[in-house]
PDB file of C-alpha atoms and ligand atoms in Angstrom:
ATOM      1  CA  MET V   1       0.063   0.269  -0.255  1.00  0.00           C
ATOM      2  CA  ALA V   2       1.249   3.850  -0.959  1.00  0.00           C
ATOM      3  CA  GLN V   3       2.188   5.533   1.894  1.00  0.00           C
ATOM      4  CA  PRO V   4       0.521   7.934   3.583  1.00  0.00           C
ATOM      5  CA  LEU V   5       0.753  11.792   2.021  1.00  0.00           C
ATOM      6  CA  ASN V   6       2.072  13.833   5.289  1.00  0.00           C
ATOM      7  CA  ILE V   7       0.458  17.012   5.642  1.00  0.00           C
ATOM      8  CA  ALA V   8       1.636  20.427   8.001  1.00  0.00           C
ATOM      9  CA  LEU V   9      -1.697  22.026   8.445  1.00  0.00           C
ATOM     10  CA  PHE V  10      -1.629  25.753   9.207  1.00  0.00           C
ATOM     11  CA  GLY V  11      -4.387  28.139  11.305  1.00  0.00           C
ATOM     12  CA  ALA V  12      -5.298  24.342  12.842  1.00  0.00           C
ATOM     13  CA  ALA V  13      -6.880  25.058  15.741  1.00  0.00           C
ATOM     14  CA  GLY V  14      -9.217  27.955  13.536  1.00  0.00           C
ATOM     15  CA  ARG V  15     -12.672  26.511  11.911  1.00  0.00           C
ATOM     16  CA  MET V  16     -11.962  25.152   8.426  1.00  0.00           C
ATOM     17  CA  GLY V  17      -8.224  23.946  10.931  1.00  0.00           C
ATOM     18  CA  ARG V  18     -10.572  22.098  12.464  1.00  0.00           C
ATOM     19  CA  GLU V  19     -12.617  20.614   9.799  1.00  0.00           C
ATOM     20  CA  VAL V  20      -9.213  19.495   8.468  1.00  0.00           C
ATOM     21  CA  VAL V  21      -7.945  17.527  11.025  1.00  0.00           C
ATOM     22  CA  ALA V  22     -10.891  15.984  11.063  1.00  0.00           C
ATOM     23  CA  THR V  23     -11.316  15.090   7.446  1.00  0.00           C
ATOM     24  CA  VAL V  24      -7.280  13.855   8.174  1.00  0.00           C
ATOM     25  CA  ARG V  25      -8.473  11.495  10.858  1.00  0.00           C
ATOM     26  CA  GLU V  26     -10.923   9.682   8.512  1.00  0.00           C
ATOM     27  CA  SER V  27      -8.561   9.455   5.445  1.00  0.00           C
ATOM     28  CA  PRO V  28      -6.455   6.608   4.661  1.00  0.00           C
ATOM     29  CA  GLY V  29      -4.203   8.150   2.377  1.00  0.00           C
ATOM     30  CA  PHE V  30      -2.958  11.686   4.435  1.00  0.00           C
ATOM     31  CA  ARG V  31      -1.337  11.442   8.280  1.00  0.00           C
ATOM     32  CA  LEU V  32      -1.432  15.025   9.347  1.00  0.00           C
ATOM     33  CA  VAL V  33       2.473  15.187  10.917  1.00  0.00           C
ATOM     34  CA  ALA V  34       2.120  19.218  11.845  1.00  0.00           C
ATOM     35  CA  ALA V  35      -0.421  21.311  12.940  1.00  0.00           C
ATOM     36  CA  VAL V  36       0.305  24.806  13.423  1.00  0.00           C
ATOM     37  CA  ALA V  37      -0.817  28.026  15.537  1.00  0.00           C
ATOM     38  CA  ARG V  38       0.564  31.264  15.729  1.00  0.00           C
ATOM     39  CA  ALA V  39       2.726  32.155  18.829  1.00  0.00           C
ATOM     40  CA  GLY V  40       1.397  32.539  21.731  1.00  0.00           C
ATOM     41  CA  SER V  41      -2.203  31.876  20.306  1.00  0.00           C
ATOM     42  CA  ASP V  42      -4.638  29.609  23.170  1.00  0.00           C
ATOM     43  CA  GLY V  43      -3.982  25.654  22.656  1.00  0.00           C
ATOM     44  CA  VAL V  44      -0.493  26.010  22.064  1.00  0.00           C
ATOM     45  CA  GLY V  45       1.375  22.411  23.163  1.00  0.00           C
ATOM     46  CA  ASN V  46      -2.156  21.077  23.331  1.00  0.00           C
ATOM     47  CA  ASP V  47      -3.224  18.100  21.758  1.00  0.00           C
ATOM     48  CA  ILE V  48      -4.348  18.963  18.573  1.00  0.00           C
ATOM     49  CA  GLY V  49      -7.063  16.351  18.346  1.00  0.00           C
ATOM     50  CA  ALA V  50      -8.772  16.665  21.564  1.00  0.00           C
ATOM     51  CA  ILE V  51      -9.096  20.757  19.959  1.00  0.00           C
ATOM     52  CA  ALA V  52     -10.193  19.960  16.775  1.00  0.00           C
ATOM     53  CA  SER V  53     -13.128  16.771  17.412  1.00  0.00           C
ATOM     54  CA  GLY V  54     -12.341  15.867  21.529  1.00  0.00           C
ATOM     55  CA  VAL V  55     -10.319  13.076  20.357  1.00  0.00           C
ATOM     56  CA  PRO V  56      -7.133  13.037  21.218  1.00  0.00           C
ATOM     57  CA  LEU V  57      -4.599  12.205  17.897  1.00  0.00           C
ATOM     58  CA  GLY V  58      -1.213  12.093  19.840  1.00  0.00           C
ATOM     59  CA  LEU V  59       0.290  15.061  18.364  1.00  0.00           C
ATOM     60  CA  ALA V  60       0.830  18.623  20.081  1.00  0.00           C
ATOM     61  CA  LEU V  61      -0.676  22.216  18.252  1.00  0.00           C
ATOM     62  CA  SER V  62       2.875  23.819  17.598  1.00  0.00           C
ATOM     63  CA  SER V  63       4.139  27.183  17.331  1.00  0.00           C
ATOM     64  CA  ASP V  64       6.936  26.185  14.356  1.00  0.00           C
ATOM     65  CA  PRO V  65       6.336  26.804  11.044  1.00  0.00           C
ATOM     66  CA  GLU V  66       9.535  25.277   9.902  1.00  0.00           C
ATOM     67  CA  ALA V  67       9.283  22.538  11.261  1.00  0.00           C
ATOM     68  CA  ALA V  68       6.180  21.416  10.171  1.00  0.00           C
ATOM     69  CA  ALA V  69       6.575  22.231   7.119  1.00  0.00           C
ATOM     70  CA  LYS V  70       9.780  19.996   7.043  1.00  0.00           C
ATOM     71  CA  ALA V  71       8.089  16.495   8.415  1.00  0.00           C
ATOM     72  CA  ALA V  72       5.601  17.509   5.255  1.00  0.00           C
ATOM     73  CA  ASP V  73       5.130  16.671   1.815  1.00  0.00           C
ATOM     74  CA  VAL V  74       2.229  19.197   1.637  1.00  0.00           C
ATOM     75  CA  LEU V  75       1.352  22.298   3.850  1.00  0.00           C
ATOM     76  CA  VAL V  76      -2.412  23.125   4.263  1.00  0.00           C
ATOM     77  CA  ASP V  77      -3.121  26.659   5.063  1.00  0.00           C
ATOM     78  CA  PHE V  78      -6.300  27.838   6.501  1.00  0.00           C
ATOM     79  CA  SER V  79      -4.984  30.892   8.283  1.00  0.00           C
ATOM     80  CA  THR V  80      -5.169  34.748   7.919  1.00  0.00           C
ATOM     81  CA  PRO V  81      -2.953  36.462   4.845  1.00  0.00           C
ATOM     82  CA  ALA V  82      -0.397  36.822   7.577  1.00  0.00           C
ATOM     83  CA  GLY V  83      -0.411  33.218   8.227  1.00  0.00           C
ATOM     84  CA  PHE V  84      -0.346  32.669   4.602  1.00  0.00           C
ATOM     85  CA  THR V  85       2.860  34.713   3.598  1.00  0.00           C
ATOM     86  CA  VAL V  86       4.799  32.654   7.003  1.00  0.00           C
ATOM     87  CA  ALA V  87       3.361  29.603   5.575  1.00  0.00           C
ATOM     88  CA  LEU V  88       4.376  30.013   2.110  1.00  0.00           C
ATOM     89  CA  GLU V  89       8.049  30.994   3.495  1.00  0.00           C
ATOM     90  CA  ALA V  90       7.949  28.021   5.351  1.00  0.00           C
ATOM     91  CA  ALA V  91       7.542  25.255   2.592  1.00  0.00           C
ATOM     92  CA  ARG V  92       9.281  27.053   0.136  1.00  0.00           C
ATOM     93  CA  ARG V  93      12.358  27.410   2.484  1.00  0.00           C
ATOM     94  CA  ALA V  94      11.682  23.334   2.768  1.00  0.00           C
ATOM     95  CA  ALA V  95      10.811  22.829  -0.309  1.00  0.00           C
ATOM     96  CA  CYS V  96       7.622  21.191   0.279  1.00  0.00           C
ATOM     97  CA  ALA V  97       4.391  21.108  -1.625  1.00  0.00           C
ATOM     98  CA  PHE V  98       2.220  24.557  -0.941  1.00  0.00           C
ATOM     99  CA  VAL V  99      -1.994  24.141  -0.723  1.00  0.00           C
ATOM    100  CA  SER V 100      -3.869  27.347   0.564  1.00  0.00           C
ATOM    101  CA  GLY V 101      -7.358  28.480   1.301  1.00  0.00           C
ATOM    102  CA  THR V 102      -6.345  31.115   3.041  1.00  0.00           C
ATOM    103  CA  THR V 103      -8.485  34.384   1.445  1.00  0.00           C
ATOM    104  CA  GLY V 104      -8.742  38.168   1.780  1.00  0.00           C
ATOM    105  CA  LEU V 105      -5.058  38.250  -0.426  1.00  0.00           C
ATOM    106  CA  ASP V 106      -3.724  41.319  -1.884  1.00  0.00           C
ATOM    107  CA  ALA V 107      -1.611  41.310  -4.934  1.00  0.00           C
ATOM    108  CA  SER V 108       1.606  40.917  -2.528  1.00  0.00           C
ATOM    109  CA  HIS V 109       0.227  37.375  -1.487  1.00  0.00           C
ATOM    110  CA  ARG V 110      -0.287  36.985  -5.160  1.00  0.00           C
ATOM    111  CA  ALA V 111       3.576  37.863  -6.291  1.00  0.00           C
ATOM    112  CA  ALA V 112       4.985  35.944  -3.300  1.00  0.00           C
ATOM    113  CA  LEU V 113       2.867  32.985  -4.630  1.00  0.00           C
ATOM    114  CA  GLN V 114       4.041  33.834  -8.370  1.00  0.00           C
ATOM    115  CA  ALA V 115       6.971  33.414  -7.176  1.00  0.00           C
ATOM    116  CA  ALA V 116       7.460  31.097  -4.964  1.00  0.00           C
ATOM    117  CA  ALA V 117       5.720  28.562  -7.918  1.00  0.00           C
ATOM    118  CA  GLY V 118       9.329  29.201  -9.599  1.00  0.00           C
ATOM    119  CA  ASP V 119      10.843  26.739  -7.086  1.00  0.00           C
ATOM    120  CA  ILE V 120       7.870  24.490  -5.373  1.00  0.00           C
ATOM    121  CA  PRO V 121       3.962  23.380  -6.406  1.00  0.00           C
ATOM    122  CA  VAL V 122       1.834  26.177  -5.094  1.00  0.00           C
ATOM    123  CA  PHE V 123      -2.370  25.854  -5.196  1.00  0.00           C
ATOM    124  CA  HIS V 124      -4.729  28.812  -4.448  1.00  0.00           C
ATOM    125  CA  ALA V 125      -8.390  28.321  -4.724  1.00  0.00           C
ATOM    126  CA  ALA V 126     -10.603  30.919  -2.889  1.00  0.00           C
ATOM    127  CA  ASN V 127     -13.187  27.681  -2.684  1.00  0.00           C
ATOM    128  CA  MET V 128     -11.742  24.547  -2.251  1.00  0.00           C
ATOM    129  CA  SER V 129     -15.551  22.535  -3.243  1.00  0.00           C
ATOM    130  CA  PHE V 130     -15.434  21.172  -6.680  1.00  0.00           C
ATOM    131  CA  GLY V 131     -19.147  22.530  -7.106  1.00  0.00           C
ATOM    132  CA  MET V 132     -17.501  25.813  -6.789  1.00  0.00           C
ATOM    133  CA  ALA V 133     -15.219  25.156  -9.426  1.00  0.00           C
ATOM    134  CA  VAL V 134     -17.802  24.121 -11.713  1.00  0.00           C
ATOM    135  CA  LEU V 135     -20.177  27.466 -11.054  1.00  0.00           C
ATOM    136  CA  ASN V 136     -17.250  29.054 -12.088  1.00  0.00           C
ATOM    137  CA  ARG V 137     -16.760  27.165 -14.905  1.00  0.00           C
ATOM    138  CA  LEU V 138     -20.178  27.755 -16.177  1.00  0.00           C
ATOM    139  CA  THR V 139     -20.329  31.234 -14.821  1.00  0.00           C
ATOM    140  CA  GLY V 140     -17.158  31.935 -17.601  1.00  0.00           C
ATOM    141  CA  ASP V 141     -19.289  30.212 -20.390  1.00  0.00           C
ATOM    142  CA  ALA V 142     -22.676  32.640 -19.478  1.00  0.00           C
ATOM    143  CA  ALA V 143     -20.457  35.696 -19.311  1.00  0.00           C
ATOM    144  CA  HIS V 144     -19.602  34.331 -22.871  1.00  0.00           C
ATOM    145  CA  MET V 145     -22.366  33.949 -24.654  1.00  0.00           C
ATOM    146  CA  LEU V 146     -24.661  36.489 -23.203  1.00  0.00           C
ATOM    147  CA  SER V 147     -23.955  39.876 -24.716  1.00  0.00           C
ATOM    148  CA  ASP V 148     -22.875  42.489 -22.503  1.00  0.00           C
ATOM    149  CA  ASP V 149     -26.405  44.239 -22.301  1.00  0.00           C
ATOM    150  CA  PHE V 150     -26.707  41.533 -19.684  1.00  0.00           C
ATOM    151  CA  ASP V 151     -26.461  43.260 -16.186  1.00  0.00           C
ATOM    152  CA  VAL V 152     -23.859  40.922 -13.962  1.00  0.00           C
ATOM    153  CA  GLU V 153     -24.613  41.402  -9.970  1.00  0.00           C
ATOM    154  CA  ILE V 154     -23.007  38.758  -7.874  1.00  0.00           C
ATOM    155  CA  VAL V 155     -24.709  37.611  -4.322  1.00  0.00           C
ATOM    156  CA  GLU V 156     -23.055  35.667  -1.429  1.00  0.00           C
ATOM    157  CA  MET V 157     -23.950  35.758   2.054  1.00  0.00           C
ATOM    158  CA  HIS V 158     -21.470  34.229   5.174  1.00  0.00           C
ATOM    159  CA  HIS V 159     -21.571  32.933   8.534  1.00  0.00           C
ATOM    160  CA  ARG V 160     -21.384  35.794  11.379  1.00  0.00           C
ATOM    161  CA  TYR V 161     -17.723  35.922  12.046  1.00  0.00           C
ATOM    162  CA  LYS V 162     -16.257  36.539   8.601  1.00  0.00           C
ATOM    163  CA  LYS V 163     -13.922  39.068   8.186  1.00  0.00           C
ATOM    164  CA  ASP V 164     -13.353  39.531   4.504  1.00  0.00           C
ATOM    165  CA  ALA V 165     -16.078  40.659   1.698  1.00  0.00           C
ATOM    166  CA  PRO V 166     -16.946  40.630  -0.531  1.00  0.00           C
ATOM    167  CA  SER V 167     -16.091  36.625   0.163  1.00  0.00           C
ATOM    168  CA  GLY V 168     -12.617  35.443  -2.122  1.00  0.00           C
ATOM    169  CA  SER V 169     -15.155  33.167  -4.100  1.00  0.00           C
ATOM    170  CA  ALA V 170     -17.163  35.973  -4.955  1.00  0.00           C
ATOM    171  CA  LEU V 171     -14.430  38.118  -6.259  1.00  0.00           C
ATOM    172  CA  HIS V 172     -12.825  34.983  -8.125  1.00  0.00           C
ATOM    173  CA  LEU V 173     -16.509  34.505  -9.765  1.00  0.00           C
ATOM    174  CA  GLY V 174     -15.980  38.250 -10.498  1.00  0.00           C
ATOM    175  CA  GLU V 175     -12.429  38.006 -12.598  1.00  0.00           C
ATOM    176  CA  THR V 176     -13.511  35.169 -14.424  1.00  0.00           C
ATOM    177  CA  ILE V 177     -16.667  37.735 -15.489  1.00  0.00           C
ATOM    178  CA  ALA V 178     -14.230  40.232 -16.401  1.00  0.00           C
ATOM    179  CA  ALA V 179     -12.194  38.190 -17.955  1.00  0.00           C
ATOM    180  CA  ALA V 180     -14.171  37.091 -20.113  1.00  0.00           C
ATOM    181  CA  ARG V 181     -15.671  40.601 -21.435  1.00  0.00           C
ATOM    182  CA  GLY V 182     -12.159  41.613 -22.060  1.00  0.00           C
ATOM    183  CA  THR V 183     -12.070  44.224 -18.892  1.00  0.00           C
ATOM    184  CA  THR V 184     -10.718  44.080 -14.875  1.00  0.00           C
ATOM    185  CA  LEU V 185     -12.793  43.913 -11.806  1.00  0.00           C
ATOM    186  CA  ARG V 186     -10.473  46.798 -11.066  1.00  0.00           C
ATOM    187  CA  LYS V 187     -12.062  49.371 -13.774  1.00  0.00           C
ATOM    188  CA  SER V 188     -15.643  47.319 -13.516  1.00  0.00           C
ATOM    189  CA  ALA V 189     -16.445  46.239 -10.064  1.00  0.00           C
ATOM    190  CA  THR V 190     -19.238  47.867  -7.810  1.00  0.00           C
ATOM    191  CA  TYR V 191     -19.156  46.902  -3.898  1.00  0.00           C
ATOM    192  CA  GLY V 192     -22.268  47.772  -2.425  1.00  0.00           C
ATOM    193  CA  ARG V 193     -24.773  50.373  -3.151  1.00  0.00           C
ATOM    194  CA  ARG V 194     -26.188  53.187  -1.443  1.00  0.00           C
ATOM    195  CA  GLY V 195     -28.351  56.431  -1.611  1.00  0.00           C
ATOM    196  CA  GLU V 196     -29.101  57.710  -5.543  1.00  0.00           C
ATOM    197  CA  GLY V 197     -27.401  57.182  -9.065  1.00  0.00           C
ATOM    198  CA  ALA V 198     -28.686  54.275 -11.470  1.00  0.00           C
ATOM    199  CA  ARG V 199     -26.669  51.831 -12.349  1.00  0.00           C
ATOM    200  CA  SER V 200     -23.204  52.112 -14.602  1.00  0.00           C
ATOM    201  CA  ALA V 201     -23.184  50.311 -18.103  1.00  0.00           C
ATOM    202  CA  GLY V 202     -20.834  47.225 -17.846  1.00  0.00           C
ATOM    203  CA  SER V 203     -20.428  47.166 -14.208  1.00  0.00           C
ATOM    204  CA  ILE V 204     -19.876  44.613 -12.053  1.00  0.00           C
ATOM    205  CA  GLY V 205     -22.223  44.816  -8.741  1.00  0.00           C
ATOM    206  CA  PHE V 206     -20.978  42.830  -5.317  1.00  0.00           C
ATOM    207  CA  ALA V 207     -23.869  42.695  -2.612  1.00  0.00           C
ATOM    208  CA  SER V 208     -22.096  40.624   0.846  1.00  0.00           C
ATOM    209  CA  LEU V 209     -24.452  39.696   3.432  1.00  0.00           C
ATOM    210  CA  ARG V 210     -23.478  37.991   6.994  1.00  0.00           C
ATOM    211  CA  GLY V 211     -25.266  35.930   9.478  1.00  0.00           C
ATOM    212  CA  GLY V 212     -25.659  32.730  11.274  1.00  0.00           C
ATOM    213  CA  ASP V 213     -23.656  29.939  10.455  1.00  0.00           C
ATOM    214  CA  VAL V 214     -23.692  29.967   6.996  1.00  0.00           C
ATOM    215  CA  ALA V 215     -21.077  28.423   5.512  1.00  0.00           C
ATOM    216  CA  GLY V 216     -21.261  29.798   1.892  1.00  0.00           C
ATOM    217  CA  ASP V 217     -24.103  30.599  -0.625  1.00  0.00           C
ATOM    218  CA  HIS V 218     -23.097  32.454  -4.367  1.00  0.00           C
ATOM    219  CA  THR V 219     -25.148  33.628  -6.831  1.00  0.00           C
ATOM    220  CA  VAL V 220     -24.563  35.303  -9.621  1.00  0.00           C
ATOM    221  CA  ILE V 221     -27.223  37.194 -11.563  1.00  0.00           C
ATOM    222  CA  PHE V 222     -27.239  37.670 -15.399  1.00  0.00           C
ATOM    223  CA  ALA V 223     -30.117  40.121 -15.978  1.00  0.00           C
ATOM    224  CA  GLY V 224     -31.424  41.070 -19.125  1.00  0.00           C
ATOM    225  CA  ASP V 225     -34.464  43.204 -20.298  1.00  0.00           C
ATOM    226  CA  GLY V 226     -37.430  40.778 -19.762  1.00  0.00           C
ATOM    227  CA  GLU V 227     -35.257  37.320 -18.699  1.00  0.00           C
ATOM    228  CA  ARG V 228     -32.944  36.831 -15.798  1.00  0.00           C
ATOM    229  CA  LEU V 229     -30.309  33.869 -15.532  1.00  0.00           C
ATOM    230  CA  GLU V 230     -29.171  32.819 -12.196  1.00  0.00           C
ATOM    231  CA  LEU V 231     -26.664  30.553 -10.956  1.00  0.00           C
ATOM    232  CA  THR V 232     -26.477  29.593  -7.606  1.00  0.00           C
ATOM    233  CA  PHE V 233     -24.207  27.217  -5.522  1.00  0.00           C
ATOM    234  CA  ARG V 234     -24.868  26.637  -1.702  1.00  0.00           C
ATOM    235  CA  ALA V 235     -22.124  25.107   0.447  1.00  0.00           C
ATOM    236  CA  GLY V 236     -23.889  22.819   3.136  1.00  0.00           C
ATOM    237  CA  SER V 237     -20.910  22.224   5.558  1.00  0.00           C
ATOM    238  CA  ARG V 238     -17.286  23.073   5.506  1.00  0.00           C
ATOM    239  CA  ARG V 239     -16.546  19.699   5.828  1.00  0.00           C
ATOM    240  CA  ILE V 240     -16.666  20.311   1.585  1.00  0.00           C
ATOM    241  CA  PHE V 241     -13.751  22.605   1.475  1.00  0.00           C
ATOM    242  CA  ALA V 242     -11.762  20.502   3.866  1.00  0.00           C
ATOM    243  CA  ASN V 243     -12.410  17.429   1.060  1.00  0.00           C
ATOM    244  CA  GLY V 244     -11.252  19.895  -1.507  1.00  0.00           C
ATOM    245  CA  ALA V 245      -7.513  20.888   0.129  1.00  0.00           C
ATOM    246  CA  LEU V 246      -6.948  17.566   0.655  1.00  0.00           C
ATOM    247  CA  ARG V 247      -8.007  16.105  -2.832  1.00  0.00           C
ATOM    248  CA  ALA V 248      -5.616  18.834  -4.562  1.00  0.00           C
ATOM    249  CA  ALA V 249      -2.872  18.206  -1.727  1.00  0.00           C
ATOM    250  CA  GLY V 250      -3.032  14.490  -3.241  1.00  0.00           C
ATOM    251  CA  TRP V 251      -3.170  16.396  -6.576  1.00  0.00           C
ATOM    252  CA  LEU V 252      -0.184  19.021  -5.966  1.00  0.00           C
ATOM    253  CA  ALA V 253       2.344  16.183  -4.500  1.00  0.00           C
ATOM    254  CA  THR V 254       2.802  14.720  -8.375  1.00  0.00           C
ATOM    255  CA  GLN V 255       2.958  18.179  -9.807  1.00  0.00           C
ATOM    256  CA  PRO V 256       5.964  19.968 -10.526  1.00  0.00           C
ATOM    257  CA  ALA V 257       6.915  23.420  -9.851  1.00  0.00           C
ATOM    258  CA  GLY V 258       4.140  25.913 -10.814  1.00  0.00           C
ATOM    259  CA  LEU V 259       0.757  27.505  -9.825  1.00  0.00           C
ATOM    260  CA  TYR V 260      -2.169  26.097  -9.643  1.00  0.00           C
ATOM    261  CA  SER V 261      -5.941  26.738  -9.605  1.00  0.00           C
ATOM    262  CA  MET V 262      -9.373  24.196  -9.165  1.00  0.00           C
ATOM    263  CA  GLY V 263      -9.749  25.013 -12.782  1.00  0.00           C
ATOM    264  CA  ASP V 264      -6.654  23.388 -13.549  1.00  0.00           C
ATOM    265  CA  MET V 265      -7.454  19.984 -11.605  1.00  0.00           C
ATOM    266  CA  ILE V 266     -10.841  20.159 -12.802  1.00  0.00           C
ATOM    267  CA  ASN V 267      -8.814  20.327 -16.388  1.00  0.00           C
ATOM    268  CA  ALA V 268      -6.818  17.170 -15.463  1.00  0.00           C
ATOM    269  CA  LEU V 269      -9.608  14.826 -14.555  1.00  0.00           C
ATOM    270  CA  LYS V 270     -11.323  14.760 -18.221  1.00  0.00           C
TER     271      LYS V 270
HETATM  272  P1  LIG J   1     -10.509  31.235  11.817  1.00  0.00           P
HETATM  273  O1  LIG J   1     -10.559  32.926  12.240  1.00  0.00           O
HETATM  274  O2  LIG J   1     -11.399  30.319  12.547  1.00  0.00           O
HETATM  275  O3  LIG J   1      -8.834  30.298  11.868  1.00  0.00           O
HETATM  276  C1  LIG J   1      -8.263  30.786  11.217  1.00  0.00           C
HETATM  277  C2  LIG J   1      -7.047  30.584  12.260  1.00  0.00           C
HETATM  278  O4  LIG J   1      -5.607  31.081  11.858  1.00  0.00           O
HETATM  279  C3  LIG J   1      -6.885  31.011  13.721  1.00  0.00           C
HETATM  280  O5  LIG J   1      -6.814  29.769  14.666  1.00  0.00           O
HETATM  281  C4  LIG J   1      -5.318  32.264  13.773  1.00  0.00           C
HETATM  282  O6  LIG J   1      -5.507  31.860  14.881  1.00  0.00           O
HETATM  283  C5  LIG J   1      -4.580  31.340  13.185  1.00  0.00           C
HETATM  284  N1  LIG J   1      -3.237  31.459  11.972  1.00  0.00           N
HETATM  285  C6  LIG J   1      -3.288  32.886  12.231  1.00  0.00           C
HETATM  286  N2  LIG J   1      -2.114  33.995  12.460  1.00  0.00           N
HETATM  287  C7  LIG J   1      -0.855  32.692  11.860  1.00  0.00           C
HETATM  288  C8  LIG J   1      -0.581  32.041  11.250  1.00  0.00           C
HETATM  289  N3  LIG J   1       1.007  33.174  11.700  1.00  0.00           N
HETATM  290  N4  LIG J   1       0.207  30.534  12.077  1.00  0.00           N
HETATM  291  C9  LIG J   1      -0.146  30.073  11.649  1.00  0.00           C
HETATM  292  N5  LIG J   1      -2.258  30.221  11.984  1.00  0.00           N
HETATM  293  C10 LIG J   1      -1.946  30.909  12.426  1.00  0.00           C
HETATM  294  O7  LIG J   1     -10.678  31.595  10.065  1.00  0.00           O
HETATM  295  P2  LIG J   1     -11.337  30.251   9.474  1.00  0.00           P
HETATM  296  O8  LIG J   1     -13.077  30.435   9.453  1.00  0.00           O
HETATM  297  O9  LIG J   1     -11.045  28.073   9.729  1.00  0.00           O
HETATM  298  O10 LIG J   1     -10.895  30.350   8.244  1.00  0.00           O
HETATM  299  C11 LIG J   1      -9.783  30.318   7.648  1.00  0.00           C
HETATM  300  C12 LIG J   1      -9.378  31.491   6.262  1.00  0.00           C
HETATM  301  O11 LIG J   1     -10.115  29.801   5.418  1.00  0.00           O
HETATM  302  C13 LIG J   1      -9.830  32.868   6.217  1.00  0.00           C
HETATM  303  O12 LIG J   1      -9.085  33.418   5.621  1.00  0.00           O
HETATM  304  C14 LIG J   1     -11.140  32.200   5.562  1.00  0.00           C
HETATM  305  O13 LIG J   1     -12.159  33.060   4.441  1.00  0.00           O
HETATM  306  C15 LIG J   1     -10.984  31.323   4.313  1.00  0.00           C
HETATM  307  N6  LIG J   1     -11.962  30.027   3.626  1.00  0.00           N
HETATM  308  C16 LIG J   1     -11.067  29.145   2.913  1.00  0.00           C
HETATM  309  C17 LIG J   1     -11.987  28.170   2.152  1.00  0.00           C
HETATM  310  C18 LIG J   1     -12.008  28.279   1.126  1.00  0.00           C
HETATM  311  O14 LIG J   1     -12.795  26.652   0.685  1.00  0.00           O
HETATM  312  N7  LIG J   1     -10.274  28.142   0.385  1.00  0.00           N
HETATM  313  C19 LIG J   1     -12.931  27.742   3.409  1.00  0.00           C
HETATM  314  C20 LIG J   1     -13.889  28.340   4.128  1.00  0.00           C
HETATM  315  C21 LIG J   1     -12.678  29.445   4.813  1.00  0.00           C
END
């Protein structure tokens, strides 16, 4: 039997991190070899299995990124933009593959990802679920097929704790539409609306709702005269993101250095 893939997890004590811990535990092809939290945060030194699901795993939550990356085949990151930077640097130094689902990244983070891709395989997805990747593909197809007369609005809803808005997935959908229309989000995005003024032609509108424990809903609306096309994906639980991250880790471990996305993984499956 093939050896399990060694996973180091960044942001392990967070909501997504705990879900990944539970998913790895149930996945024979993967083994958790390191769980990392920010230095000084609660729980460092305690068993990550107990933190995640109340059942000890025999692995302590650490605050040592370098040791974690050295022990791993793939470093998986669900943390914060600052944590992402630390994780990416550690993965690059240890020459281990890097999968990140952290959102709220800016141009400097993306440049760092691109630079690291010269040395190691790196994978970033603002939404790790397979259904969301399909929504993105369908959105691109619809934007190609429908004329610019169709106004585009993207509506997303997430749980009350989410810090960034719009969601990384909503922005990714917007980028897909902008690319299909030969423009950029920088030129075409409108974030939220308040007060007076008509919609500007060609704009891509974003609306963000927050509340409850919603794992993640995204709807893309193409509104024409007399007709409206709506594409919706609803995430039922965080487990789908953890499953997707492990699927990406397994796939990435077989890839050469480079920058990869969910779209690349889907295309490789065909
Ligand atoms: P969270 O706040 O519950 O957890 C984040 C964790 O990262 C915290 O435990 C924090 O202590 C830790 N952290 C911060 N800096 C760190 C560092 N330097 N080293 C190690 N750990 C560090 O947030 P969450 O809900 O788990 O989400 C985490 C990230 O994943 C967010 O950016 C979120 O938007 C994103 N997310 C992505 C997907 C996806 O499919 N790509 C799905 C859900 C959430």
